[in-house]
């Protein structure tokens, strides 16, 4: 087992990272770094530099903080020669991701820009099904309730928080994984609450007849669907990639490896470290950056949690 430190003990750390590490045969949670958050029974630090200096035996660091503050922590861990796993999105800007990738290469350590949605059970089967087909169009419907998934987290609406593109990038991480050929953004409409900096809803249009609608105000059942058309054939990923339909019929396939998105991420991180490789695919973040560059802004009603 290799020792790992988890940084940023907040919603996703508690919901997913802690149980995934606890269940991973490759990893032992040896320390946490968080200003307030702790994990019962695990050595807790409030500063990354102090932890890195005191625990040279901890070879890997997983960063579950929001993207804006995450860069400084990632840089410190890489400079200290530790392998680093980044939550999605891998950075607040593309340039800082390139800086981290170059630093990891220079230090000879692994940098893993994780995309948890790519580990959903039916993403790999969908990619295989599409591999030798001609895609004629696709539509993403990603509608969820920000008050449920990000309760009180004002950072999601601040610069660098990405607004509804924070969950939207999960859909884009699947899209960029399964499409046999890349697409590029052609236009976008971003609906920004009058009292906020980032969109609460967005419509994106890409080349190749690919469109996406993201909305953060859906209460009740949540919708995370991606429909891909190949002429008369239709592949639909539902529930964020957990289910797949071909022409409306459920399609099951045995999942290889651990089940669950985060257990699969930690297994993948261990494999990358063992192989001495990095994995930093920025394609989903490119689409978000393009939407911010090219998107028309529409002011909408103020939003409070
Ligand atoms: P969060 O709970 O708001 O933040 C995680 C922790 O990061 C906080 O508890 C805080 O811990 C630390 N932190 C926050 N701001 C900081 C700052 N300025 N400087 C230093 N530390 C800071 O956020 P989250 O929902 O877990 O999201 C974190 C990341 O996971 C995001 O990139 C998000 O996209 C991703 N993610 C979230 C979800 C979800 O459903 N929420 C799902 C998948 C992925 P301390 O106060 O103890 O330092």
Coordinates of C-alpha atoms and ligand atoms in Angstrom, one line a residue, residues 8-13 15 34-37 64-67 69-70 73 87-89 116 149-150 153 155 166 170 262, ligand 1:
X8 CA -9.5 20.0 1.0
X9 CA -11.8 18.1 3.2
X10 CA -15.2 19.3 2.0
X11 CA -18.2 17.9 0.2
X12 CA -16.6 15.7 -2.5
X13 CA -13.8 14.6 -0.2
X15 CA -18.8 12.0 -0.1
X34 CA -7.5 21.3 5.3
X35 CA -8.0 24.5 7.1
X36 CA -11.0 23.2 9.0
X37 CA -12.0 19.8 7.7
X64 CA -10.2 17.9 -3.7
X65 CA -10.3 21.6 -3.3
X66 CA -12.1 24.0 -5.7
X67 CA -10.1 24.9 -8.8
X69 CA -7.1 27.7 -4.7
X70 CA -6.0 24.2 -5.9
X73 CA -1.3 23.2 -3.5
X87 CA -10.2 16.8 -9.0
X88 CA -12.0 18.1 -12.0
X89 CA -11.8 20.7 -13.5
X116 CA -14.7 11.1 -12.6
X149 CA -25.0 19.5 -5.1
X150 CA -23.3 22.7 -4.0
X153 CA -20.8 27.0 -2.1
X155 CA -17.2 29.8 -5.0
X166 CA -18.7 23.0 -13.4
X170 CA -18.6 16.3 -16.5
X262 CA -14.0 7.3 -7.5
Ligands
LIG1 P1 -16.1 22.5 -1.2 O1 -16.8 21.5 -0.3 O2 -16.7 23.9 -1.2 O3 -14.6 22.6 -1.0 C1 -13.7 21.6 -0.6 C2 -12.8 22.0 0.5 O4 -11.8 22.8 0.0 C3 -13.5 23.0 1.5 O5 -14.1 22.2 2.5 C4 -12.3 23.7 2.1 O6 -11.7 23.0 3.2 C5 -11.3 23.7 0.9 N1 -11.2 25.1 0.4 C6 -12.2 25.8 -0.2 N2 -11.8 27.0 -0.6 C7 -10.5 27.1 -0.2 C8 -9.5 28.1 -0.4 N3 -9.8 29.3 -0.9 N4 -8.3 27.8 0.1 C9 -8.0 26.6 0.6 N5 -8.9 25.6 0.8 C10 -10.1 25.9 0.4 O7 -16.2 21.9 -2.7 P2 -16.5 20.5 -3.3 O8 -17.9 20.4 -3.7 O9 -16.0 19.4 -2.4 O10 -15.7 20.6 -4.7 C11 -14.3 20.5 -4.7 C12 -13.9 20.1 -6.1 O11 -14.6 18.8 -6.4 C13 -14.4 21.0 -7.2 O12 -13.4 21.1 -8.2 C14 -15.7 20.3 -7.8 O13 -15.8 20.6 -9.2 C15 -15.3 18.9 -7.6 N6 -16.5 18.0 -7.5 C16 -17.5 18.4 -6.7 C17 -18.7 17.6 -6.6 C18 -19.9 17.9 -5.8 O14 -20.9 17.2 -6.0 N7 -19.8 18.9 -4.9 C19 -18.7 16.4 -7.4 C20 -17.6 16.0 -8.1 C21 -16.5 16.8 -8.2 P3 -11.2 23.8 4.5 O15 -12.1 25.0 4.7 O16 -11.1 22.8 5.6 O17 -9.8 24.3 4.0

